[in-house]
């Protein structure tokens, strides 16, 4: 691959970082070849917000179930908030699972057990 700005050939991207199915989107040439997300930060944020969103889902669902006619915001908006928080709970759980799997794979830990500690 040629670098348009400097006329140099860019080094090939390591296979370990290209994903299981290759690139989803073609590179434009402006992003770093080794760009990666902050997995530790994503794991921390998912671990913090997963229980918060789960508690909010349960709280809004219970509040919606116990709200009577003419009381507070009503069961419709509370149910909508419970659904939104439920979707965010699922997103946080999925992200936590993906990040945990990626960190294990990068450390060389397979399904059989822990590998060498680095």
mmCIF file of C-alpha atoms in Angstrom:
data_model
loop_
_atom_site.group_PDB
_atom_site.id
_atom_site.type_symbol
_atom_site.label_atom_id
_atom_site.label_comp_id
_atom_site.label_asym_id
_atom_site.label_seq_id
_atom_site.Cartn_x
_atom_site.Cartn_y
_atom_site.Cartn_z
ATOM 1 C CA UNK A 1 0.000 0.000 0.000
ATOM 2 C CA UNK A 2 1.457 3.373 -0.998
ATOM 3 C CA UNK A 3 1.389 6.400 1.281
ATOM 4 C CA UNK A 4 0.112 9.232 -0.917
ATOM 5 C CA UNK A 5 1.747 11.986 1.140
ATOM 6 C CA UNK A 6 5.278 10.636 1.399
ATOM 7 C CA UNK A 7 5.516 8.121 -1.440
ATOM 8 C CA UNK A 8 6.494 5.326 0.967
ATOM 9 C CA UNK A 9 5.026 1.875 1.180
ATOM 10 C CA UNK A 10 3.149 1.366 4.436
ATOM 11 C CA UNK A 11 4.000 -1.784 6.381
ATOM 12 C CA UNK A 12 1.308 -4.463 6.231
ATOM 13 C CA UNK A 13 -1.079 -4.576 9.138
ATOM 14 C CA UNK A 14 -0.483 -7.522 11.489
ATOM 15 C CA UNK A 15 -3.057 -10.288 11.000
ATOM 16 C CA UNK A 16 -3.818 -10.374 14.735
ATOM 17 C CA UNK A 17 -5.294 -6.883 14.577
ATOM 18 C CA UNK A 18 -7.209 -7.202 11.352
ATOM 19 C CA UNK A 19 -10.084 -9.124 12.920
ATOM 20 C CA UNK A 20 -11.454 -12.579 12.246
ATOM 21 C CA UNK A 21 -12.987 -11.620 8.906
ATOM 22 C CA UNK A 22 -10.576 -8.924 7.808
ATOM 23 C CA UNK A 23 -11.498 -5.261 7.646
ATOM 24 C CA UNK A 24 -15.127 -4.320 7.784
ATOM 25 C CA UNK A 25 -14.403 -1.026 6.088
ATOM 26 C CA UNK A 26 -11.525 -0.267 3.749
ATOM 27 C CA UNK A 27 -8.817 1.917 5.194
ATOM 28 C CA UNK A 28 -8.731 5.466 3.909
ATOM 29 C CA UNK A 29 -5.032 5.823 4.625
ATOM 30 C CA UNK A 30 -5.462 8.586 7.192
ATOM 31 C CA UNK A 31 -5.946 6.458 10.313
ATOM 32 C CA UNK A 32 -3.061 4.696 12.068
ATOM 33 C CA UNK A 33 -2.574 1.085 11.027
ATOM 34 C CA UNK A 34 -2.352 0.022 14.668
ATOM 35 C CA UNK A 35 -5.269 2.072 16.046
ATOM 36 C CA UNK A 36 -7.000 0.258 18.885
ATOM 37 C CA UNK A 37 -9.651 1.125 21.422
ATOM 38 C CA UNK A 38 -8.794 1.429 25.109
ATOM 39 C CA UNK A 39 -9.976 -2.014 26.197
ATOM 40 C CA UNK A 40 -9.261 -1.484 29.874
ATOM 41 C CA UNK A 41 -11.347 1.709 29.917
ATOM 42 C CA UNK A 42 -14.185 0.059 27.987
ATOM 43 C CA UNK A 43 -14.127 -2.853 30.419
ATOM 44 C CA UNK A 44 -14.244 -0.501 33.409
ATOM 45 C CA UNK A 45 -17.103 1.556 31.980
ATOM 46 C CA UNK A 46 -19.111 -1.538 31.063
ATOM 47 C CA UNK A 47 -18.531 -3.064 34.504
ATOM 48 C CA UNK A 48 -19.678 0.146 36.217
ATOM 49 C CA UNK A 49 -22.718 0.879 34.057
ATOM 50 C CA UNK A 50 -24.009 -2.701 33.708
ATOM 51 C CA UNK A 51 -25.313 -2.890 37.307
ATOM 52 C CA UNK A 52 -26.476 0.741 37.213
ATOM 53 C CA UNK A 53 -28.570 0.193 34.085
ATOM 54 C CA UNK A 54 -29.860 -3.131 35.451
ATOM 55 C CA UNK A 55 -30.946 -1.433 38.686
ATOM 56 C CA UNK A 56 -32.571 1.413 36.734
ATOM 57 C CA UNK A 57 -34.417 -1.120 34.562
ATOM 58 C CA UNK A 58 -35.763 -2.917 37.619
ATOM 59 C CA UNK A 59 -36.613 0.334 39.382
ATOM 60 C CA UNK A 60 -38.531 1.810 36.468
ATOM 61 C CA UNK A 61 -40.319 -1.492 35.834
ATOM 62 C CA UNK A 62 -41.446 -1.773 39.474
ATOM 63 C CA UNK A 63 -42.441 1.898 39.538
ATOM 64 C CA UNK A 64 -44.450 1.445 36.308
ATOM 65 C CA UNK A 65 -46.174 -1.637 37.725
ATOM 66 C CA UNK A 66 -47.180 0.176 40.922
ATOM 67 C CA UNK A 67 -48.196 3.498 39.389
ATOM 68 C CA UNK A 68 -51.917 4.028 39.450
ATOM 69 C CA UNK A 69 -54.027 6.210 37.198
ATOM 70 C CA UNK A 70 -53.288 9.881 37.754
ATOM 71 C CA UNK A 71 -50.182 9.163 39.827
ATOM 72 C CA UNK A 72 -46.827 10.658 38.877
ATOM 73 C CA UNK A 73 -45.591 10.317 35.310
ATOM 74 C CA UNK A 74 -47.841 7.332 34.497
ATOM 75 C CA UNK A 75 -46.996 3.804 33.481
ATOM 76 C CA UNK A 76 -46.351 4.565 29.774
ATOM 77 C CA UNK A 77 -43.301 6.803 30.168
ATOM 78 C CA UNK A 78 -41.978 4.652 33.014
ATOM 79 C CA UNK A 79 -42.269 1.535 30.866
ATOM 80 C CA UNK A 80 -40.449 3.325 28.046
ATOM 81 C CA UNK A 81 -37.638 4.283 30.442
ATOM 82 C CA UNK A 82 -37.453 0.680 31.673
ATOM 83 C CA UNK A 83 -37.138 -0.547 28.080
ATOM 84 C CA UNK A 84 -34.423 2.012 27.250
ATOM 85 C CA UNK A 85 -32.476 1.083 30.379
ATOM 86 C CA UNK A 86 -32.923 -2.604 29.527
ATOM 87 C CA UNK A 87 -31.449 -2.056 26.070
ATOM 88 C CA UNK A 88 -28.523 -0.165 27.612
ATOM 89 C CA UNK A 89 -28.056 -3.032 30.094
ATOM 90 C CA UNK A 90 -27.845 -5.510 27.224
ATOM 91 C CA UNK A 91 -25.410 -3.266 25.349
ATOM 92 C CA UNK A 92 -23.162 -2.947 28.414
ATOM 93 C CA UNK A 93 -23.270 -6.725 28.985
ATOM 94 C CA UNK A 94 -22.433 -7.439 25.352
ATOM 95 C CA UNK A 95 -19.579 -4.925 25.358
ATOM 96 C CA UNK A 96 -18.212 -6.374 28.594
ATOM 97 C CA UNK A 97 -18.263 -9.878 27.107
ATOM 98 C CA UNK A 98 -16.579 -8.753 23.882
ATOM 99 C CA UNK A 99 -13.894 -6.735 25.662
ATOM 100 C CA UNK A 100 -13.172 -9.534 28.122
ATOM 101 C CA UNK A 101 -12.805 -12.045 25.285
ATOM 102 C CA UNK A 102 -10.516 -9.703 23.325
ATOM 103 C CA UNK A 103 -8.308 -9.059 26.350
ATOM 104 C CA UNK A 104 -8.018 -12.795 27.029
ATOM 105 C CA UNK A 105 -7.192 -13.486 23.389
ATOM 106 C CA UNK A 106 -4.536 -10.760 23.347
ATOM 107 C CA UNK A 107 -2.948 -12.126 26.523
ATOM 108 C CA UNK A 108 -2.834 -15.612 25.019
ATOM 109 C CA UNK A 109 -5.399 -17.206 27.316
ATOM 110 C CA UNK A 110 -7.468 -19.872 25.618
ATOM 111 C CA UNK A 111 -10.527 -21.829 26.722
ATOM 112 C CA UNK A 112 -8.374 -24.544 28.338
ATOM 113 C CA UNK A 113 -7.118 -22.212 31.038
ATOM 114 C CA UNK A 114 -4.739 -19.394 31.767
ATOM 115 C CA UNK A 115 -1.640 -19.170 29.667
ATOM 116 C CA UNK A 116 1.702 -17.651 30.542
ATOM 117 C CA UNK A 117 1.451 -14.453 32.536
ATOM 118 C CA UNK A 118 3.015 -11.460 30.820
#
